[in-house]
Coordinates of C-alpha atoms and ligand atoms in Angstrom, one line a residue:
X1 CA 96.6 104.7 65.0
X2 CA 96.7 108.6 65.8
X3 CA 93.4 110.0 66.0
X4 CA 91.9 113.9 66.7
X5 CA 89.3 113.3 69.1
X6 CA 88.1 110.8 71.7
X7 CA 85.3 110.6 74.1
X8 CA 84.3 108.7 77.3
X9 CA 81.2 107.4 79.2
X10 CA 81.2 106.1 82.6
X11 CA 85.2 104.9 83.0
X12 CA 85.6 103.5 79.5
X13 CA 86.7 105.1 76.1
X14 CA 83.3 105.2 73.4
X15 CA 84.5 106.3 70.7
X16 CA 87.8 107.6 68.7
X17 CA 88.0 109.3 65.3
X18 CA 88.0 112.8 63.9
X19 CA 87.1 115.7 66.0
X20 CA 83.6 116.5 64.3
X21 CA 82.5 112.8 64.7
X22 CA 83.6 112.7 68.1
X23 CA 82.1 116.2 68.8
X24 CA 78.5 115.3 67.6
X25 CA 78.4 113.0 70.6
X26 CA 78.7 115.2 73.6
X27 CA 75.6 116.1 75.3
X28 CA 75.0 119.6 77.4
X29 CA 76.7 118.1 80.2
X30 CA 79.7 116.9 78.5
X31 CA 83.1 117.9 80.1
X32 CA 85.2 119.1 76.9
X33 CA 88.9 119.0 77.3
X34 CA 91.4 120.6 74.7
X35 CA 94.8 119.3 74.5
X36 CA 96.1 122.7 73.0
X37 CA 98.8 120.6 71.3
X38 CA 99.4 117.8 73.4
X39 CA 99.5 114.2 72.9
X40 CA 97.5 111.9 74.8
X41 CA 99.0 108.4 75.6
X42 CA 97.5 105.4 76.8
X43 CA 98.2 105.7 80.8
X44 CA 101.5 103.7 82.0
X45 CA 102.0 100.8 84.1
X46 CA 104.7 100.6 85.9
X47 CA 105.2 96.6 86.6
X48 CA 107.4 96.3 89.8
X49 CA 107.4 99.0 92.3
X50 CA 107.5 99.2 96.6
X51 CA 105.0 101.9 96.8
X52 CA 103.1 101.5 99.6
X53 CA 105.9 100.0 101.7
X54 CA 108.3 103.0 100.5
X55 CA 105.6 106.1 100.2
X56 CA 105.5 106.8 103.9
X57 CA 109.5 106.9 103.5
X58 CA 109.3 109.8 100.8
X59 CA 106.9 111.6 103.4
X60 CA 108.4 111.1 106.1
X61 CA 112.4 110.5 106.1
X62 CA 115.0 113.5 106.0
X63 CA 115.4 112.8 102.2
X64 CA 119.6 112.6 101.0
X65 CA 119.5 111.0 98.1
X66 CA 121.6 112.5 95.4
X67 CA 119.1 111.1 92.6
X68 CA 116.1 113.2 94.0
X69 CA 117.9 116.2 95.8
X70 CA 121.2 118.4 95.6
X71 CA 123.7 116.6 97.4
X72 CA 127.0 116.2 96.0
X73 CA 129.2 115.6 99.3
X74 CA 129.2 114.6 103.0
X75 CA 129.1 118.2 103.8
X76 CA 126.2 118.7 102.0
X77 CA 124.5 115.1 103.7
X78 CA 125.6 116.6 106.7
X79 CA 123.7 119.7 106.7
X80 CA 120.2 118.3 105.7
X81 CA 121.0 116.0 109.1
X82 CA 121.4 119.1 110.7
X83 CA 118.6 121.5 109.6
X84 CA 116.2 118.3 110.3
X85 CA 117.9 117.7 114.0
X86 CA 117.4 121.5 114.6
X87 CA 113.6 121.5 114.0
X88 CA 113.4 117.7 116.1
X89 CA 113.0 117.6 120.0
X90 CA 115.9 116.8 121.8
X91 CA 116.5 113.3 121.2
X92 CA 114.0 112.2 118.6
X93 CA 115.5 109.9 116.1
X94 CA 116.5 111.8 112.5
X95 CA 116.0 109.0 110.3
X96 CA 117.3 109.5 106.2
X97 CA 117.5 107.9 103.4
X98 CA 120.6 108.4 100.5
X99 CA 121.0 106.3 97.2
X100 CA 122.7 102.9 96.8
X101 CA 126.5 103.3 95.9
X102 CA 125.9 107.1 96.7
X103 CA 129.7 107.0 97.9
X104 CA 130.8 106.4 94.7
X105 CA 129.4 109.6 93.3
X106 CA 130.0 112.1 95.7
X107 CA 132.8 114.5 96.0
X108 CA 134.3 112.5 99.0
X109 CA 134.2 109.0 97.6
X110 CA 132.9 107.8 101.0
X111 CA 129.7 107.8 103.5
X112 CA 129.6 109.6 106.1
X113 CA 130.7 107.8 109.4
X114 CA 129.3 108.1 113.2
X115 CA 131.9 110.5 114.2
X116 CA 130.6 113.1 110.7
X117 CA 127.2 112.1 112.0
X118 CA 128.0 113.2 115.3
X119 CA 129.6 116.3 114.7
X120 CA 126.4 117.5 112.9
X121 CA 124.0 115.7 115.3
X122 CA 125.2 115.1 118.4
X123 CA 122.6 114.9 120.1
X124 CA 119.8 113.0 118.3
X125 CA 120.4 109.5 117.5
X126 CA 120.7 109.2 113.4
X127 CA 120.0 106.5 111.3
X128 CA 121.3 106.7 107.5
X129 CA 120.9 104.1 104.6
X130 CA 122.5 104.2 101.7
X131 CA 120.3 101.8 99.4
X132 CA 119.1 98.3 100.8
X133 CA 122.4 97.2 101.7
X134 CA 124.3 100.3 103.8
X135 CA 122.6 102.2 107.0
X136 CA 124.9 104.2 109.3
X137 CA 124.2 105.1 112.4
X138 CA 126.0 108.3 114.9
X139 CA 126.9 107.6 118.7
X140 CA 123.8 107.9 120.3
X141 CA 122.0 105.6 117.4
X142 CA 124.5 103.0 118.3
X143 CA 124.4 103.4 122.3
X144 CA 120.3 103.2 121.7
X145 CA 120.9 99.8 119.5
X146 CA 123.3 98.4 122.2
X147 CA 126.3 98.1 119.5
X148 CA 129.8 98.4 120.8
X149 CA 133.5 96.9 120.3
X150 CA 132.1 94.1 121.5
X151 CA 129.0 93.3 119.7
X152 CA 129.6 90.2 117.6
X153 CA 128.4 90.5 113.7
X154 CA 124.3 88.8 113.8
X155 CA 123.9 86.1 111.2
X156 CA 124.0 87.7 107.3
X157 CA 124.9 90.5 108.6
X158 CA 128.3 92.9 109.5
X159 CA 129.0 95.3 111.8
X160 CA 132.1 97.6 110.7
X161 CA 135.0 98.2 112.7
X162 CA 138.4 101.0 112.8
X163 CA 141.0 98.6 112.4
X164 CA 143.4 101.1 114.5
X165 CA 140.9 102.0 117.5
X166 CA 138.2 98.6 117.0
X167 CA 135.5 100.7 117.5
X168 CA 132.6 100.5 115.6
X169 CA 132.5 103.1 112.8
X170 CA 128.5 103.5 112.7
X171 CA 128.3 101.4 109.4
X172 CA 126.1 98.2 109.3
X173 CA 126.5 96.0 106.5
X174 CA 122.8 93.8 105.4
X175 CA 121.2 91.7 108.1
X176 CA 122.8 94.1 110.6
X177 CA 121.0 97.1 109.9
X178 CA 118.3 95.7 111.7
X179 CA 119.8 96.4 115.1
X180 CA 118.9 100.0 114.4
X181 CA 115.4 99.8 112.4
X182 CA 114.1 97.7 115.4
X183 CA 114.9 100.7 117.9
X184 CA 114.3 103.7 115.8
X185 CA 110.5 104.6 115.7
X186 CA 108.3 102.6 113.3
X187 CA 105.3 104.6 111.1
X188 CA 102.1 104.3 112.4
X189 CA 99.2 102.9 109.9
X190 CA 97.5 106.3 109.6
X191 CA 101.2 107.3 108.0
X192 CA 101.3 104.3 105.9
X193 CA 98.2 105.4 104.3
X194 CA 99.0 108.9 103.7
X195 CA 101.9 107.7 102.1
X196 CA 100.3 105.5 100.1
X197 CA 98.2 108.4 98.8
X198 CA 101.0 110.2 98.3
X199 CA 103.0 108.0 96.3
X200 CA 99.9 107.3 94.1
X201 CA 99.7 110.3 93.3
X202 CA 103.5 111.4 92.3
X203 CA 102.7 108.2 89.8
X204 CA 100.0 110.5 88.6
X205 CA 102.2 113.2 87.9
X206 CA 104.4 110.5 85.3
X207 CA 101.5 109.5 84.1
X208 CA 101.6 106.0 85.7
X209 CA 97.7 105.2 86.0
X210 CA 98.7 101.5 87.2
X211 CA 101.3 99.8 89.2
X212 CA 102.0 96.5 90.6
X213 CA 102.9 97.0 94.1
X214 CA 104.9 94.4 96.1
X215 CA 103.8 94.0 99.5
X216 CA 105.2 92.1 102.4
X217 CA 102.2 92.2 105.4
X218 CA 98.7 92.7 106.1
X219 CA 98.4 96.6 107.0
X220 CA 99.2 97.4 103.5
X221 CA 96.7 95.5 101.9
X222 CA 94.3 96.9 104.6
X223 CA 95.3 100.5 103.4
X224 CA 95.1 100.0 99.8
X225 CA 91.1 98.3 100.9
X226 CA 90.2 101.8 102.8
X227 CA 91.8 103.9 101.0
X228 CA 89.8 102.9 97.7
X229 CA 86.9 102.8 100.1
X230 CA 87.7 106.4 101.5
X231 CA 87.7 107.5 97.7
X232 CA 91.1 108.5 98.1
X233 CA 92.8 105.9 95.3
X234 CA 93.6 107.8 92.2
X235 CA 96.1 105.4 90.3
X236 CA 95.3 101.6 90.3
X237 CA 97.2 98.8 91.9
X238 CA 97.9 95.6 91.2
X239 CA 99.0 93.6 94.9
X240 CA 101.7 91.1 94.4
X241 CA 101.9 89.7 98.0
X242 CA 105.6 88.5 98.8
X243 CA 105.3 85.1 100.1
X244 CA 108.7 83.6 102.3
X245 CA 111.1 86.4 104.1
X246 CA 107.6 88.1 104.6
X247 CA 104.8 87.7 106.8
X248 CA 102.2 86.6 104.4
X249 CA 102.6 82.8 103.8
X250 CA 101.1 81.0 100.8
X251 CA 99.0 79.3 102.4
X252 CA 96.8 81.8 103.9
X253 CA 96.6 82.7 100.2
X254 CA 95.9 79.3 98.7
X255 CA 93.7 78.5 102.2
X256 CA 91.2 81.8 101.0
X257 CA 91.0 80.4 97.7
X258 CA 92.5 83.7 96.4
X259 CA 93.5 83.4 92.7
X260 CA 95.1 86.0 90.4
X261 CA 93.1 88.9 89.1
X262 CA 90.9 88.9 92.3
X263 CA 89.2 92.3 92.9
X264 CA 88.0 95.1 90.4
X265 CA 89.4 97.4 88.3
X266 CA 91.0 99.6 90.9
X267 CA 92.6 97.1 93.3
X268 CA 93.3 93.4 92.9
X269 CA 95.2 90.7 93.3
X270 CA 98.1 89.9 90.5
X271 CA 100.2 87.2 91.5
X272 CA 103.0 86.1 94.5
X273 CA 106.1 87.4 94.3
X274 CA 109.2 85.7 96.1
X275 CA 112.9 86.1 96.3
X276 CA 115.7 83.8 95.6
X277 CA 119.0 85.8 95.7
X278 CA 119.9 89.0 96.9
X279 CA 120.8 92.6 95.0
X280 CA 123.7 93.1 93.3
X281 CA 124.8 96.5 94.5
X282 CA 125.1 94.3 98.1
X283 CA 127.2 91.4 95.7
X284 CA 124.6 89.7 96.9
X285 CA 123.1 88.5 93.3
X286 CA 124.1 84.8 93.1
X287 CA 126.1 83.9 89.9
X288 CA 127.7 80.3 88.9
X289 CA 131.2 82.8 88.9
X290 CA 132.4 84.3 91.8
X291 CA 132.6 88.3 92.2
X292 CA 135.6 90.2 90.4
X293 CA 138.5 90.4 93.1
X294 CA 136.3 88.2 95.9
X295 CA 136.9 85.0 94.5
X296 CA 134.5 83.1 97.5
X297 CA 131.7 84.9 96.9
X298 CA 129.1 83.8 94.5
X299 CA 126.2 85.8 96.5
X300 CA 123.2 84.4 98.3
X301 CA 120.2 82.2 97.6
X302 CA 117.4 82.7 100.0
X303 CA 115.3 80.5 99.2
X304 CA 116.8 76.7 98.3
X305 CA 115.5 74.7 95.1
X306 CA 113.2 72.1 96.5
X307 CA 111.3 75.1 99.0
X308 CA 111.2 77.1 95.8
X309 CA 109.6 74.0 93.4
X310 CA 107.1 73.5 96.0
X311 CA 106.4 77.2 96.2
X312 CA 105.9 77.6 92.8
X313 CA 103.9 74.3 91.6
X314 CA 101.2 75.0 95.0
X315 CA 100.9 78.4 93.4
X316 CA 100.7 77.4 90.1
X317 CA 98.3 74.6 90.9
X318 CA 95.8 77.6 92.7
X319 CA 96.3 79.7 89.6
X320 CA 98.6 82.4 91.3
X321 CA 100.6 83.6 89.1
X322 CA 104.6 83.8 90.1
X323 CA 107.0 86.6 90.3
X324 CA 110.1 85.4 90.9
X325 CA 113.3 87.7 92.0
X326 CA 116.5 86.3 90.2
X327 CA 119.0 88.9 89.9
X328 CA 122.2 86.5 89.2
X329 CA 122.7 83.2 86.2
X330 CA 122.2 81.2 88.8
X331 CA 118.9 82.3 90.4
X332 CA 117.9 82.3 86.9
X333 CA 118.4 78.2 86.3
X334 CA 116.6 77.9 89.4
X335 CA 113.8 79.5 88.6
X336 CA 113.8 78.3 85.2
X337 CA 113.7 74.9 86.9
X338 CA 111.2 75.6 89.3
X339 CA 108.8 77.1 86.3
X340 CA 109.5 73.9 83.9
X341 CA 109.1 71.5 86.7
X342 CA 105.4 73.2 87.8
X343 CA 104.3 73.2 84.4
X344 CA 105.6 69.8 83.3
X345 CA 103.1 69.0 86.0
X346 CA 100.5 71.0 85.3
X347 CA 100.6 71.9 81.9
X348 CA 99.0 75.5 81.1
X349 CA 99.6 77.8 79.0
X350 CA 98.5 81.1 80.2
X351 CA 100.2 81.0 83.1
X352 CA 102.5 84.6 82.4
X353 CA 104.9 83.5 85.2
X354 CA 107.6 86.3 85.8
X355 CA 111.3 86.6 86.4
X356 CA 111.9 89.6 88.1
X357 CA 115.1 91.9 87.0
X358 CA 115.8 89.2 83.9
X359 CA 117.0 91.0 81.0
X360 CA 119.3 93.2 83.2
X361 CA 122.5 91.2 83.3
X362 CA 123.6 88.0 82.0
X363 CA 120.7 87.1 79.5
X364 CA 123.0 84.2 78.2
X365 CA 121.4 82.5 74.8
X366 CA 121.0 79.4 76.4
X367 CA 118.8 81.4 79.1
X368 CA 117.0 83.0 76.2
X369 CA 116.0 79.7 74.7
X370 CA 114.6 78.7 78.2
X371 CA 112.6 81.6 78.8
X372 CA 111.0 81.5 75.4
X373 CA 110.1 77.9 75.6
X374 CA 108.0 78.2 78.6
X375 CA 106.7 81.7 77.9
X376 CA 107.9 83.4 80.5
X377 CA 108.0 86.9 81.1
X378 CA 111.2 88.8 82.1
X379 CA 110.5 92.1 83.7
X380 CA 114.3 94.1 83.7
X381 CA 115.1 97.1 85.4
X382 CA 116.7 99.6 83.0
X383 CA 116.7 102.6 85.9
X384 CA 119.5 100.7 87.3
X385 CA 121.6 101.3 84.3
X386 CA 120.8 104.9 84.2
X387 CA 120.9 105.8 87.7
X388 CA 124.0 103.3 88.8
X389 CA 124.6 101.3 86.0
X390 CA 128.6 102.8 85.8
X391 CA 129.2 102.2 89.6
X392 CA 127.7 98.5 89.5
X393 CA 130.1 98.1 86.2
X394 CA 133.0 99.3 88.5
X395 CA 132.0 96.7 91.8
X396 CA 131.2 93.5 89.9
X397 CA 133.5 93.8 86.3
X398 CA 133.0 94.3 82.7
X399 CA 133.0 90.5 81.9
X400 CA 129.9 90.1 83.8
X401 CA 127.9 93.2 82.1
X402 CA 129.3 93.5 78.6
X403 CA 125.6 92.2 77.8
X404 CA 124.0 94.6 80.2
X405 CA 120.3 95.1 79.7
X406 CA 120.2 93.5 75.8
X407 CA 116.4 94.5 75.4
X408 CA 117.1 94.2 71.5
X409 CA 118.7 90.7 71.9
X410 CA 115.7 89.9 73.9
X411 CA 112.9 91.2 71.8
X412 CA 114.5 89.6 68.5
X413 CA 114.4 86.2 70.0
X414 CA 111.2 86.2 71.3
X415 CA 111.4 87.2 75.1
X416 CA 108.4 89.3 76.5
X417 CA 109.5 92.0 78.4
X418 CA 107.3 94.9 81.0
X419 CA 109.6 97.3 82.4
X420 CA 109.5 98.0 86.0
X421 CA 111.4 100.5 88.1
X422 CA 112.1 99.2 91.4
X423 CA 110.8 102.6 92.9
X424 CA 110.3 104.5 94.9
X425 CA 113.3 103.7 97.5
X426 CA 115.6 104.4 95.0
X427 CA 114.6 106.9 92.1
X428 CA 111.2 107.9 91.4
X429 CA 108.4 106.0 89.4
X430 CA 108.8 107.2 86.0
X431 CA 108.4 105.3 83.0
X432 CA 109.6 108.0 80.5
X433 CA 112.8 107.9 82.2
X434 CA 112.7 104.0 81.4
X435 CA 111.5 104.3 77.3
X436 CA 113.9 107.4 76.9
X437 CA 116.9 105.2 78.5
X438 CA 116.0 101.7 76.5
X439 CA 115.2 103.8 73.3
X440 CA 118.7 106.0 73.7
X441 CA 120.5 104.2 76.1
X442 CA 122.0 107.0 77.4
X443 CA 122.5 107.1 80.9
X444 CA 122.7 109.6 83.8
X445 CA 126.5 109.1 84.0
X446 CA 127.0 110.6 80.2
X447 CA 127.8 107.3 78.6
X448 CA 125.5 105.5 75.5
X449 CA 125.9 102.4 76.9
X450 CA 125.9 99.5 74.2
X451 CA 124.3 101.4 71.7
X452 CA 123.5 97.9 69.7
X453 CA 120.7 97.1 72.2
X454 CA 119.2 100.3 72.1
X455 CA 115.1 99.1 71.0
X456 CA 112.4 101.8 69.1
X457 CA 110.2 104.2 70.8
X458 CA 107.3 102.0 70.1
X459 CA 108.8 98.7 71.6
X460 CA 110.2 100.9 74.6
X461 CA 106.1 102.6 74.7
X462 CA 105.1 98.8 74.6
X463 CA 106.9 97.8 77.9
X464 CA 104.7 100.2 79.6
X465 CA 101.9 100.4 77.6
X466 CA 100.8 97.1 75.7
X467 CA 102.9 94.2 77.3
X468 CA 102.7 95.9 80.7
X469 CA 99.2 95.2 80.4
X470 CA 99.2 91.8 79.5
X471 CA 101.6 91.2 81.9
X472 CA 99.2 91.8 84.4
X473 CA 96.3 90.1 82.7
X474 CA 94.5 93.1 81.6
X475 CA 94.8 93.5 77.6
X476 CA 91.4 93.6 77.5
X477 CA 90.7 97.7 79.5
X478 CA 94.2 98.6 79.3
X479 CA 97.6 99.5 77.2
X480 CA 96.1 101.3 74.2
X481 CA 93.2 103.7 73.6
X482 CA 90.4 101.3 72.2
X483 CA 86.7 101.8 72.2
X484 CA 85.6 99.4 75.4
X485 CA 88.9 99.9 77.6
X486 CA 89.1 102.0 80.0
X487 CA 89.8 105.6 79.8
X488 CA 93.2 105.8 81.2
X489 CA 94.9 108.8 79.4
X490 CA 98.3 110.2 80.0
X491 CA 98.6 113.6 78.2
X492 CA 102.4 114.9 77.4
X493 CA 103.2 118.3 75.8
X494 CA 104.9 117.0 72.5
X495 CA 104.5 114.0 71.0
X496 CA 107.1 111.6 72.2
X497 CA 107.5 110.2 68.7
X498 CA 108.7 113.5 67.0
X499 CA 111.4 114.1 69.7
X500 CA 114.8 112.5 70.0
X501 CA 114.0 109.5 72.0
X502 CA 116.6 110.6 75.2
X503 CA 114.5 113.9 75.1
X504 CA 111.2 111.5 76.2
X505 CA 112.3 111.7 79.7
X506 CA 112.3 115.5 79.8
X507 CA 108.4 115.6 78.5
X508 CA 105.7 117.4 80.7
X509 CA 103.0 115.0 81.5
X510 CA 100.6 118.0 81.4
X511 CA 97.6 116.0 82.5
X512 CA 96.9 112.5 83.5
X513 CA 93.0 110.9 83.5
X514 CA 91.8 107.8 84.9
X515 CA 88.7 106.1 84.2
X516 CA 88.0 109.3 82.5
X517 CA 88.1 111.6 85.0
X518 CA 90.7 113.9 85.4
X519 CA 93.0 112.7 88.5
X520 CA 96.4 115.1 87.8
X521 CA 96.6 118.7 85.8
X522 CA 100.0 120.1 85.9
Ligands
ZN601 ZN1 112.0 95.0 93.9

């Protein structure tokens, strides 16, 4: 319900109503603050993010990525490489970051290769990814990682080669792009927590007050712990610790007895996440059909189904809640299978298990049904439809994604969906992106993509608001401006209910408040 006037105590909301009733509360030392217009918001969660593994990146990488800055061609790549490598010393590593599929927007239709690298630094070594899947490295990048004509392709991964000359071209394909991360220099830990900081704080500036952060090792977690300490945390975080690929193992989390919701209302513990196939710009999702004009590849699973049943029912047993990455239809049946199997053992009900990326391809009725049944929440990722959603139609066919991202299919039959964003690597954190683009579904390339799935403002407002909150056990201080929860207030120039819904993105966040004090003013 819309109300004039609200006031806080402490960190929580006391009381909502009309302006003269609210007004007769304030004391002498009572800090008034006049919206001039605006419209205040419960603050946003944002459900699935790499901050603090990512935030140093955004600090500290030579930033190419056509989503963030203008760069519409290799020339243009080119010269940020340059004007970085001209302020380096001689022979310091330039490392940058593009967007995934980046080649398929920009003028040239291609990434740069070592030889463009080369020409515009030759003589730093350069390192260059292009999403998760994609880094690309000049001469003296690949002379530092030892790669030549010779150098066989490492396990899951693929080193590319001129068919003429059979020379390396500088482009590493997955598990190979290690070679270069493990020679070019590492951030330190008093980097990761600035960045950390940082991050947090562009979350502010969207008027995110939470996120759940995926993290993959202890210095992280560390960070987060001194950083609150240091009184330097202005958004909160919800740690989902990444157990298998990662260097946290479940059993140092079920050995401390750890279980979710551990911590306070600033930092804590909200479940383990894991992965069982790969991304899908990579063709790396694993579906039960093979990829359009690749007719042997199905994609990966990382982790197999008995490893992944065992995972599940230990942490479902120590009352950790799961987060489970399943991009493809089949990742999906197996971590259905794993879900029904722990809590056919175990029978509980408020266990609010997660699929991660579910609801953004491939929601097939008979997945729907399965979901539904075991209450389990899908958590899909609608900035990949606006940011890449036409280049990922183009590299795995229509027949796969006619369906794409059905958040009204899902909502009618019962699913639960949070949004989350998958940021910062790729696009920012920025839920208004995400309720303009499920409310509107336009998209970034110009298209309304299937229209028939667009959902309301208030459902979209829910997956970031309400639900989100839920979904990370905290209904009870968070998602909606109540007297008792916690004064976390974003406040936007309009009202995002009297504009047209794609115009939600474009709204100022003019101020943004946690625990009722006043963390960003624009
Ligand atoms: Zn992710």
């Amino acid at each position: 319900m819309p109300c004039e006037a609200l006031a806080s105590s402490g960190s929580r909301i006391v009381a909502t109503g009309n302006f003269a009733d609210v007004r007769r509360l304030a004391g002498p030392d009572t800090q008034m603050i006049d919206l001039k217009g605006g419209t205040a918001i419960p603050g946003l969660t944002d459900t699935h993010v790499h901050l603090s593994e990512k935030g140093t990146a955004e600090m500290e990488l030579v930033d190419c990525r056509d989503f963030y800055v203008d760069v519409h061609s290799v020339a243009d790549i080119l010269q940020r490489l340059a004007n970085a490598a001209a302020s380096a010393p001689k022979g310091s590593w330039i490392v940058a970051h593009g967007s995934p599929m980046q080649d398929f927007r920009i003028d040239d239709h291609r990434f740069p290769d070592r030889h463009d690298l080369d020409r515009a630094v030759p003589d730093n070594p350069v390192s260059i990814s292009f999403g998760a899947h994609v880094t690309i490295g000049n001469t003296p990048a690949l002379a530092a990682g030892k790669i030549s004509r010779d150098t066989p392709d490492p396990a899951g991964g693929h080193i590319k080669h001129d068919p003429q000359t059979g020379e390396p071209t500088g482009e590493l394909h997955e598990r190979a792009q290690l070679i270069l991360r493990k020679v070019a220099p590492e951030f330190n830990y008093l980097q990761l927590k600035d960045g950390i900081v940082f991050a947090l704080n562009q979350c502010l500036q969207r008027g995110v007050t939470t996120v759940h952060d995926i993290v993959r090792y202890a210095e992280p977690v560390r960070a987060y712990q001194e950083i609150y300490k240091e009184g330097r945390m202005h958004a909160r975080v919800s740690i989902l610790p990444r157990v298998i690929e990662s260097m946290i193992e479940t059993k140092s989390l079920t050995d401390l007895g750890l279980i979710t919701g551990f911590g306070n209302e600033w930092l804590r513990i909200g479940g383990v996440k894991m992965s069982i196939d790969g991304g899908i710009t990579g063709r790396n999702a694993c579906f039960h059909e093979p990829y359009e004009n690749d007719e042997h590849n199905h994609g990966i699973i990382r982790i197999q189904q008995d490893e992944l049943n065992h995972t599940v029912q230990v942490c479902h047993d120590a009352g950790l809640r799961c987060c489970v990455h399943a991009i493809g239809d089949k990742a999906f049946d197996m971590a259905l299978d794993a879900y029904e199997n722990a809590i056919e053992h175990s029978p509980r009900k408020d266990h609010r298990h997660r699929i991660e990326h579910m609801g953004n391809w491939l929601a097939t009725p008979k997945l729907i049904q399965r979901m539904v049944r075991s209450g389990i929440v899908a958590i899909p990722n609608i900035a990949f439809a606006y940011y890449i959603g036409d280049a990922i139609l183009d590299c795995v066919g229509e027949r796969r994604l006619t369906k794409a991202f059905p958040f009204h299919t899902l909502l009618k039959n019962g699913v639960i969906i949070a949004g989350g964003s998958d940021s910062p690597g790729y696009w920012p954190v920025d839920p208004l992106r995400d309720i303009a683009t499920a409310a509107s579904r336009k998209m970034r390339w110009g298209e309304v993509w299937i229209p028939e799935e667009r959902i309301s403002v208030s459902e979209a407002f829910a997956m970031h608001t309400t639900t989100a909150s839920w979904v990370g056990f905290e209904e009870n201080d968070k998602g909606t401006l109540e007297v008792g929860k916690l004064a976390d207030i974003a406040v936007l120039a309009e009202d995002p209910f009297a504009v047209a819904p794609e115009k939600i993105r474009e709204l100022k966040v003019e101020m943004t408040l946690v625990g009722g004090e006043v963390k960003y003013q624009a």
